[in-house]
mmCIF file of C-alpha atoms in Angstrom:
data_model
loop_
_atom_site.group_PDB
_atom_site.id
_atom_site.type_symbol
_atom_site.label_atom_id
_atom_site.label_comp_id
_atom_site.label_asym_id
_atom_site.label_seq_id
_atom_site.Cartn_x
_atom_site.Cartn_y
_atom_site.Cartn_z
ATOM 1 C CA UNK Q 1468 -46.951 -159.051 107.677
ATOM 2 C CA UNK Q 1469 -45.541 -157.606 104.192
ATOM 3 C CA UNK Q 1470 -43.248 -154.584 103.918
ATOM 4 C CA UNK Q 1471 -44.361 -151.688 102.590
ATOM 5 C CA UNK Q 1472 -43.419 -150.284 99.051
ATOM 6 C CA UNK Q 1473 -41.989 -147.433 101.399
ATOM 7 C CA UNK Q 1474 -39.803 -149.378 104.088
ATOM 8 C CA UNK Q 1475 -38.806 -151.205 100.700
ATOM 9 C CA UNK Q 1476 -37.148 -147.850 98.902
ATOM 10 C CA UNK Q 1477 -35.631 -147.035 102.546
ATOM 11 C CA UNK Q 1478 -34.326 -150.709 102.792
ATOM 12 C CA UNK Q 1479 -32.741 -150.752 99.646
ATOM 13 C CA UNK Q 1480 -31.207 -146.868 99.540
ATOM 14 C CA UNK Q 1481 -29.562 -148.009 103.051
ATOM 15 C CA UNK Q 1482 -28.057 -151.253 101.399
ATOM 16 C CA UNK Q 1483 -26.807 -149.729 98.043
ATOM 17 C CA UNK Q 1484 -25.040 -146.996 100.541
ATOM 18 C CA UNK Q 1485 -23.529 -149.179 102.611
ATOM 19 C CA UNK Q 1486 -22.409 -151.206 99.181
ATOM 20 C CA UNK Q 1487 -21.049 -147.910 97.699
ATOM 21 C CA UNK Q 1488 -18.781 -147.715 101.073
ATOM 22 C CA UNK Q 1489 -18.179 -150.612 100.665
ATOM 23 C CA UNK Q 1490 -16.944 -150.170 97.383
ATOM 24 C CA UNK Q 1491 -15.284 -147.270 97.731
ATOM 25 C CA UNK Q 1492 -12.975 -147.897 100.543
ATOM 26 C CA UNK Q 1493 -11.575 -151.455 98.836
ATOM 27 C CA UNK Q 1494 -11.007 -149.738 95.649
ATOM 28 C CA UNK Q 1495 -8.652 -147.299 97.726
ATOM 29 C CA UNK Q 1496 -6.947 -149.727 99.235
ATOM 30 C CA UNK Q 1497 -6.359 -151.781 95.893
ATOM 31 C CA UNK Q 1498 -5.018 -149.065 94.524
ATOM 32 C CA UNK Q 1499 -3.321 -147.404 97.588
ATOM 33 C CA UNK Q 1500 0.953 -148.066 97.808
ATOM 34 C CA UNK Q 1501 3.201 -147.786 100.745
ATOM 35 C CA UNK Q 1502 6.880 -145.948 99.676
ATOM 36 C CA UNK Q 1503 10.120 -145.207 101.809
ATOM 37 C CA UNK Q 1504 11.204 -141.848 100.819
ATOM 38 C CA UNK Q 1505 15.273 -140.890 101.804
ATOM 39 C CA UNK Q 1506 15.103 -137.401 102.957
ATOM 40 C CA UNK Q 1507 18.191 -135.209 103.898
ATOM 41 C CA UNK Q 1508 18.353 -134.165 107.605
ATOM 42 C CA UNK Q 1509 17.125 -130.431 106.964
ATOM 43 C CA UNK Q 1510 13.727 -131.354 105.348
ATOM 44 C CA UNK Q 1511 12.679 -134.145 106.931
ATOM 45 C CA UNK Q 1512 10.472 -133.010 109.625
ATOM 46 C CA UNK Q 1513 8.575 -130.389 106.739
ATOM 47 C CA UNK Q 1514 8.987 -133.740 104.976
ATOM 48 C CA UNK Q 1515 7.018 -135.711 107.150
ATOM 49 C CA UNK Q 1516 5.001 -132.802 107.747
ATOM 50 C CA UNK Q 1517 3.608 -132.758 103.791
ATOM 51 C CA UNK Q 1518 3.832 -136.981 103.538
ATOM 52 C CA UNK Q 1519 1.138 -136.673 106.236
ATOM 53 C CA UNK Q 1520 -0.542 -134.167 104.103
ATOM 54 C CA UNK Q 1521 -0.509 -136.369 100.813
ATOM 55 C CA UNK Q 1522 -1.323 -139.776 102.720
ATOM 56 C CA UNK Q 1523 -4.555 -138.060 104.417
ATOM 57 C CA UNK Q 1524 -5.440 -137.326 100.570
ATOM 58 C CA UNK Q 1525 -4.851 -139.916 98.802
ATOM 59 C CA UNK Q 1526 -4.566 -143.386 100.887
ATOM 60 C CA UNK Q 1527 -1.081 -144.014 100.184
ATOM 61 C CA UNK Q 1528 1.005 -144.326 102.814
ATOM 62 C CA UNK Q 1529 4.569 -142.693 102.449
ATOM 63 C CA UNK Q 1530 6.992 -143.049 105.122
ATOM 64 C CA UNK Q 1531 10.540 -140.798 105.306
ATOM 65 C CA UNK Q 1532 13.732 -141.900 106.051
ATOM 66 C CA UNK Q 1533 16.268 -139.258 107.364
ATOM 67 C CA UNK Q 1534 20.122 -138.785 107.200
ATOM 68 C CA UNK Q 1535 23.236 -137.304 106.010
ATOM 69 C CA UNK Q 1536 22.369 -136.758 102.159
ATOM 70 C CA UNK Q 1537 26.028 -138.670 101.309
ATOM 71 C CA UNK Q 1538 25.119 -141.343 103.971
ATOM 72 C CA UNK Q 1539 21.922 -142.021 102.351
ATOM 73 C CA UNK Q 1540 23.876 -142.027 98.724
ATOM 74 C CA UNK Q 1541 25.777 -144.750 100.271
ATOM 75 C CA UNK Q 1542 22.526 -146.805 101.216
ATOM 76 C CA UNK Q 1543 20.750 -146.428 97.961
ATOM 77 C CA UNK Q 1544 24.242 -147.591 96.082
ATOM 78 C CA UNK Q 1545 24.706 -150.573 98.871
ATOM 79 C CA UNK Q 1546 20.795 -151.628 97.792
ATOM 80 C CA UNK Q 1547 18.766 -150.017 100.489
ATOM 81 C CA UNK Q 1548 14.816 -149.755 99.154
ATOM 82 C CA UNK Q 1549 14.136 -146.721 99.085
ATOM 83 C CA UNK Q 1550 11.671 -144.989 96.240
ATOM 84 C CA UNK Q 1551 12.145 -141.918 96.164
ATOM 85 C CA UNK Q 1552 15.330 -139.450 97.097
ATOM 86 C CA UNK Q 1553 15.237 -135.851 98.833
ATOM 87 C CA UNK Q 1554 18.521 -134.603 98.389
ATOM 88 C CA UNK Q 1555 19.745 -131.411 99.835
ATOM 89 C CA UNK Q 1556 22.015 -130.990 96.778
ATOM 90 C CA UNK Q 1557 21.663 -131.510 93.081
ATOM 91 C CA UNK Q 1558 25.498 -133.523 92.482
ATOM 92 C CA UNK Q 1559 23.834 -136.015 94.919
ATOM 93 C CA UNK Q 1560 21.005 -136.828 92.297
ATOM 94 C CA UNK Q 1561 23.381 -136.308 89.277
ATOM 95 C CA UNK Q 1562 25.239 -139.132 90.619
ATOM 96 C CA UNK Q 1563 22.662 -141.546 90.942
ATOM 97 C CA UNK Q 1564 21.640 -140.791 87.634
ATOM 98 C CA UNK Q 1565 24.667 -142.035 86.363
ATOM 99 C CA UNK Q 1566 25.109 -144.904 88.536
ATOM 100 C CA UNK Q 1567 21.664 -146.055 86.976
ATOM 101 C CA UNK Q 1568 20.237 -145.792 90.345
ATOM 102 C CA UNK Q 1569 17.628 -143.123 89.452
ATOM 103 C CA UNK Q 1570 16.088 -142.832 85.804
ATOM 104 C CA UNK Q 1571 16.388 -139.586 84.258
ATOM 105 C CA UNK Q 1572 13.469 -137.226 83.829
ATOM 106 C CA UNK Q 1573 12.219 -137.955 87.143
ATOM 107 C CA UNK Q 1574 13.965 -134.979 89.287
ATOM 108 C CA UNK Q 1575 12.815 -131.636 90.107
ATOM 109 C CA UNK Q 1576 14.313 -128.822 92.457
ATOM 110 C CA UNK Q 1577 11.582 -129.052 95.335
ATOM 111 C CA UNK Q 1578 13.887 -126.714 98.286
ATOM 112 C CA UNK Q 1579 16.120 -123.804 98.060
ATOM 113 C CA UNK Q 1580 18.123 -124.241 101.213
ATOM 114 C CA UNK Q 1581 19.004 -121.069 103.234
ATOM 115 C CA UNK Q 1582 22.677 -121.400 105.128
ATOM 116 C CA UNK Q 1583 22.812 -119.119 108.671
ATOM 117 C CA UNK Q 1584 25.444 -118.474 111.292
ATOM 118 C CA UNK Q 1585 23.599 -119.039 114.958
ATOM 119 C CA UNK Q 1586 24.084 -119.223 118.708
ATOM 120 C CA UNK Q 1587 21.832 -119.787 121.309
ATOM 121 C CA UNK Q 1588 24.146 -118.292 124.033
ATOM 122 C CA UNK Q 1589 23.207 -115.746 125.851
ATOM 123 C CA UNK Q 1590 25.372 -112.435 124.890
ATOM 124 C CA UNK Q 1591 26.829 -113.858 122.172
ATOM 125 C CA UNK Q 1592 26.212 -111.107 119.096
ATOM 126 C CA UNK Q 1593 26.034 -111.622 115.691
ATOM 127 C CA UNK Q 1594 26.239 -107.900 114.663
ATOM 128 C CA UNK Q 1595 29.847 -108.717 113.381
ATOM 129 C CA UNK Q 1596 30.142 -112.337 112.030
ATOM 130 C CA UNK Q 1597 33.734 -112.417 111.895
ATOM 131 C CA UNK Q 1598 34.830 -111.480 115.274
ATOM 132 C CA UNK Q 1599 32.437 -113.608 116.814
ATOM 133 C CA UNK Q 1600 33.767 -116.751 114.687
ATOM 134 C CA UNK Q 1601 37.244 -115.533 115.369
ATOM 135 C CA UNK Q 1602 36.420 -115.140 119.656
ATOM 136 C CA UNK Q 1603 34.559 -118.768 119.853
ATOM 137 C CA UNK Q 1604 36.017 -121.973 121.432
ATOM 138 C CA UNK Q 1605 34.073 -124.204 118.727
ATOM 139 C CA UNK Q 1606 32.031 -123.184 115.702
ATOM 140 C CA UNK Q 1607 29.418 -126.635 114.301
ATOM 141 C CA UNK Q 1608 29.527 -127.596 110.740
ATOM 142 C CA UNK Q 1609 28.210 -130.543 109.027
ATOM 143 C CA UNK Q 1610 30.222 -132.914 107.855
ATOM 144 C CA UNK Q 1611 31.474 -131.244 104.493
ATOM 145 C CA UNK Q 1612 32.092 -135.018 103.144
ATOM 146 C CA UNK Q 1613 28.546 -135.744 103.701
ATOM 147 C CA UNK Q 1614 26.506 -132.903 103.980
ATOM 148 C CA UNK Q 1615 25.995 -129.877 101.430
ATOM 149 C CA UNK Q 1616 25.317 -127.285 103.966
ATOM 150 C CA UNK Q 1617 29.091 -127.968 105.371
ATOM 151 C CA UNK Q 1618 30.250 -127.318 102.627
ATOM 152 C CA UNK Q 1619 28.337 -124.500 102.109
ATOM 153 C CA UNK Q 1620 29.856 -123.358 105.455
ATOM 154 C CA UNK Q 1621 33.427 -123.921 104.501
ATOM 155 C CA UNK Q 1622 32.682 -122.012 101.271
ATOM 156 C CA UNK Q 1623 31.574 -118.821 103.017
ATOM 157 C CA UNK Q 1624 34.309 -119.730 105.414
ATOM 158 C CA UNK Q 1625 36.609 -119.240 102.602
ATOM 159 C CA UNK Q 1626 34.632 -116.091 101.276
ATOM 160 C CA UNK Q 1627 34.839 -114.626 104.417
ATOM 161 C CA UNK Q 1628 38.626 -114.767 104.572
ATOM 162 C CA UNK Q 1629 38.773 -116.788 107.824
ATOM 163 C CA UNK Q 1630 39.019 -120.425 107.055
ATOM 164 C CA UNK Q 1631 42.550 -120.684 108.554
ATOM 165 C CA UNK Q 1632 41.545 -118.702 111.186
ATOM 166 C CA UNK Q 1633 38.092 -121.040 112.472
ATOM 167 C CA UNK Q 1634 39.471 -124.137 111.339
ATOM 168 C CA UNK Q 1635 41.205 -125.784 114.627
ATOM 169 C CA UNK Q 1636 37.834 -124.716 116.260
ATOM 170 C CA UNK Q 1637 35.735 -126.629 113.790
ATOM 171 C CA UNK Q 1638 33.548 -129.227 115.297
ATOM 172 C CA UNK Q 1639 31.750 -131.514 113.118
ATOM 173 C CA UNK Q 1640 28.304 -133.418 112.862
ATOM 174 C CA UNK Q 1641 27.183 -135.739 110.746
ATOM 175 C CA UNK Q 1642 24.573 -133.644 109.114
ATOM 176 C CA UNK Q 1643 23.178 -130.129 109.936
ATOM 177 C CA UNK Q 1644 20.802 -131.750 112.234
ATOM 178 C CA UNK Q 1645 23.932 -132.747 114.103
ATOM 179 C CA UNK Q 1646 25.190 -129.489 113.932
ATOM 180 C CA UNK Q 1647 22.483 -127.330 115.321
ATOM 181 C CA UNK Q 1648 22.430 -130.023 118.092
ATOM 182 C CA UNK Q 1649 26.017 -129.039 119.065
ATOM 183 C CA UNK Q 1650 24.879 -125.570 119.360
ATOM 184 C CA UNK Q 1651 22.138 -126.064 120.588
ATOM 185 C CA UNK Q 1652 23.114 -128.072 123.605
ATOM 186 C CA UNK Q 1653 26.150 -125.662 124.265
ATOM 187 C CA UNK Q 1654 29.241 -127.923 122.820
ATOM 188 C CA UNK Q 1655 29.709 -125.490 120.558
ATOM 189 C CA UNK Q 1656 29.591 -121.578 120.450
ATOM 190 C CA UNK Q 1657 27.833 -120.974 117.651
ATOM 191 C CA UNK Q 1658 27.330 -122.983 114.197
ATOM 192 C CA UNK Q 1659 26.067 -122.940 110.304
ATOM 193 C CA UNK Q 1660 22.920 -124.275 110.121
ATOM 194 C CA UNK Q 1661 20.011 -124.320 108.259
ATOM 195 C CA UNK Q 1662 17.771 -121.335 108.504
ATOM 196 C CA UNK Q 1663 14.574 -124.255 108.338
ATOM 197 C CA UNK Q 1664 15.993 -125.302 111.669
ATOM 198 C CA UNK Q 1665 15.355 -121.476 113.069
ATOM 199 C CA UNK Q 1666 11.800 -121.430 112.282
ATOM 200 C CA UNK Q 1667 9.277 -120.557 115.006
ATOM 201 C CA UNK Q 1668 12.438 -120.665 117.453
ATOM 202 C CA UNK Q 1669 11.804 -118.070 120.112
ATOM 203 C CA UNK Q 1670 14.535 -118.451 122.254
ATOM 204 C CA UNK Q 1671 15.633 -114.991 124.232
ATOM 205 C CA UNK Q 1672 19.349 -115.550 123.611
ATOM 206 C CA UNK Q 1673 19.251 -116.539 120.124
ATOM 207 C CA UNK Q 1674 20.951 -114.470 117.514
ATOM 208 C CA UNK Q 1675 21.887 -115.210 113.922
ATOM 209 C CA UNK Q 1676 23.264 -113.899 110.899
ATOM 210 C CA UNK Q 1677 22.138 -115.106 107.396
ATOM 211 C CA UNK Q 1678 25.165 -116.046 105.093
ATOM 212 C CA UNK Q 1679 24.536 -114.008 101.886
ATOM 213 C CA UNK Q 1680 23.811 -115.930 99.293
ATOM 214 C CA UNK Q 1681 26.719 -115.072 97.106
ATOM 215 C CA UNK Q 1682 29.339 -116.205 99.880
ATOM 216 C CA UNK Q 1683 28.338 -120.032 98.901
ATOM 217 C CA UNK Q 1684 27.019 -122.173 95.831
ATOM 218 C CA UNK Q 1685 23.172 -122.142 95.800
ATOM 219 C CA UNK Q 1686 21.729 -124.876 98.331
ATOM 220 C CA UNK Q 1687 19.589 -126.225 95.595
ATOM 221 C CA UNK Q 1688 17.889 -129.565 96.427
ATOM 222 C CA UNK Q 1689 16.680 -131.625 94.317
ATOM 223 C CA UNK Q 1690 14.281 -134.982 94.802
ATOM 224 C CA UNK Q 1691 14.878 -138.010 92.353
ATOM 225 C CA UNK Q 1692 12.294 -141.061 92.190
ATOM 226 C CA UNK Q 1693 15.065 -144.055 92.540
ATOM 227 C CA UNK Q 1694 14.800 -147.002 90.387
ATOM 228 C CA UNK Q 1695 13.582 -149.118 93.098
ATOM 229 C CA UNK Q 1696 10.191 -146.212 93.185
ATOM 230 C CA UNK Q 1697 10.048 -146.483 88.910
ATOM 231 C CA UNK Q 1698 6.917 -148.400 89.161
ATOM 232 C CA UNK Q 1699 5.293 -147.039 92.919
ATOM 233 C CA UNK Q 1700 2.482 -144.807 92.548
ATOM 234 C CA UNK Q 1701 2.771 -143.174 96.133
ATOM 235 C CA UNK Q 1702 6.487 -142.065 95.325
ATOM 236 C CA UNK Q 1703 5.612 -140.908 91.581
ATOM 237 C CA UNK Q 1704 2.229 -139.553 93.456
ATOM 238 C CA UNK Q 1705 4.272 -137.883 96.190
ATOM 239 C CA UNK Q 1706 6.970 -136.404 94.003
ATOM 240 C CA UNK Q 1707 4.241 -134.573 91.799
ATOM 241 C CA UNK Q 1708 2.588 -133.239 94.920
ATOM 242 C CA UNK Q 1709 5.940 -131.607 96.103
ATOM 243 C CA UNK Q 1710 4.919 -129.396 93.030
ATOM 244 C CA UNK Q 1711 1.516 -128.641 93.810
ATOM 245 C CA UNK Q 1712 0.725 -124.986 95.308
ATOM 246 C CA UNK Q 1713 -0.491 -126.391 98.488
ATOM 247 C CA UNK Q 1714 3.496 -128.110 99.281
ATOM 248 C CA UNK Q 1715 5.004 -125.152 98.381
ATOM 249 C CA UNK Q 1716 3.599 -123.162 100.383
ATOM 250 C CA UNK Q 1717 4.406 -125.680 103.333
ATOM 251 C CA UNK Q 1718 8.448 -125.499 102.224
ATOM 252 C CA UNK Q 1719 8.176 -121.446 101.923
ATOM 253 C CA UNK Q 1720 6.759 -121.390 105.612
ATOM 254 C CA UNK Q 1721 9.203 -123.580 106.831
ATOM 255 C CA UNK Q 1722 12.647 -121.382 105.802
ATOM 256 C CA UNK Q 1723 13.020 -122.647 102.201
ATOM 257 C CA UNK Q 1724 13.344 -120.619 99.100
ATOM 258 C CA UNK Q 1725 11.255 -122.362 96.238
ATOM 259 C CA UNK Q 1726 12.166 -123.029 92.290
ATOM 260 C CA UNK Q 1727 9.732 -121.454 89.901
#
């Protein structure tokens, strides 16, 4: 029994589809990379939120690495291989420029990092900063050594006129994750944290008062692709897409301010 000229077309459309699958999907994965991404504390969860994003898109596969943004310094410098750098300051990347760790003309200002003074304890106001910092047991910083945001929080400490003053109360984490953790679980009064880490919080006793912008340097952060990433697609792809309209939107939802 012969086919028919009919079942014949059907046959063959079926085959060349399944071919152009086929096709398709291996020339993805040939060209699809994997990349390791350092991220500083404060972004990484939006980062992780937008490397999901890009891998869904484009078949790469991007994975972040959180920390202190000095800590990772220190593991980028010591050989760790990581592609691509989040910062969440700009002397961070400056430096690994000049260590050679980073080629120039691959950075870009991605965040604008927002610095606020919170508590989660009940009755605790925040109508006047300064008497509150001045009546708490322990106030959370970051690590000023490792972390921008500390020392965005000793500089308004200073512009505020009550370093001295909150100084012996000082606790300290190692990044403002850390920091909003000691707040958070009541080891601390109240803290400087990042206003990202504030977003869709709903708690009843929460209060907070943003630290004007002229109090402290400008949080700018900046992302570098390291010289380890000069050649990796997914972190050159991934950097770009930080830039698209799409991923800024993402940051500007999630608390950050965003370079034109």
């Amino acid at each position: 029994m012969s086919l028919s000229p009919r079942g014949n077309n059907g046959f063959s459309m079926r085959l060349f589809t399944l071919t152009l699958l086929l096709f398709t999907s291996t020339t993805i994965a040939a060209f699809a990379e994997t990349a390791r991404i350092a991220a500083a504390t404060n972004f990484a969860e939006t980062a992780r939120s937008l490397a999901e994003a890009f891998n869904a898109a484009t078949g790469h596969d991007v994975e972040v690495i959180p920390g202190a943004t000095g800590k990772l310094f220190a593991q980028v410098a010591a050989g760790a291989p990581y592609d691509a750098f989040l910062s969440a300051d700009t002397e961070t990347v400056d430096r690994l420029i000049e260590a050679g760790l980073a080629p120039d003309g691959h950075r870009q200002t991605y965040a604008i990092g927002a610095l606020v003074l919170w508590s989660g304890r009940s009755g605790l106001s925040l109508a006047d900063p300064g008497a509150a910092l001045r009546q708490a047991r322990h106030v959370a910083i970051a690590n000023p050594a490792l972390a921008p945001y500390g020392r965005a929080a000793m500089k308004a400490l200073r512009s505020l006129g009550l370093q001295e003053a909150v100084a012996p109360k000082l606790v300290t984490g190692e990044n403002v994750g850390q920091a909003f953790a000691l707040v958070e679980t009541g080891a601390a009064d109240l803290g400087f944290v990042a206003a990202s880490s504030l977003v869709g919080r709903t708690g009843a006793a929460d209060s907070y008062w943003r630290v004007p912008d002229d109090a402290h340097d400008p949080i700018l952060q900046d992302a570098v692709l390291l010289s380890h990433g000069a050649d990796n697609a997914a972190a050159l792809g991934f950097l770009d897409y930080l830039r698209s309209d799409e991923a800024r939107r993402s940051i500007g939802a999630a608390g950050y301010g965003v370079a034109p």
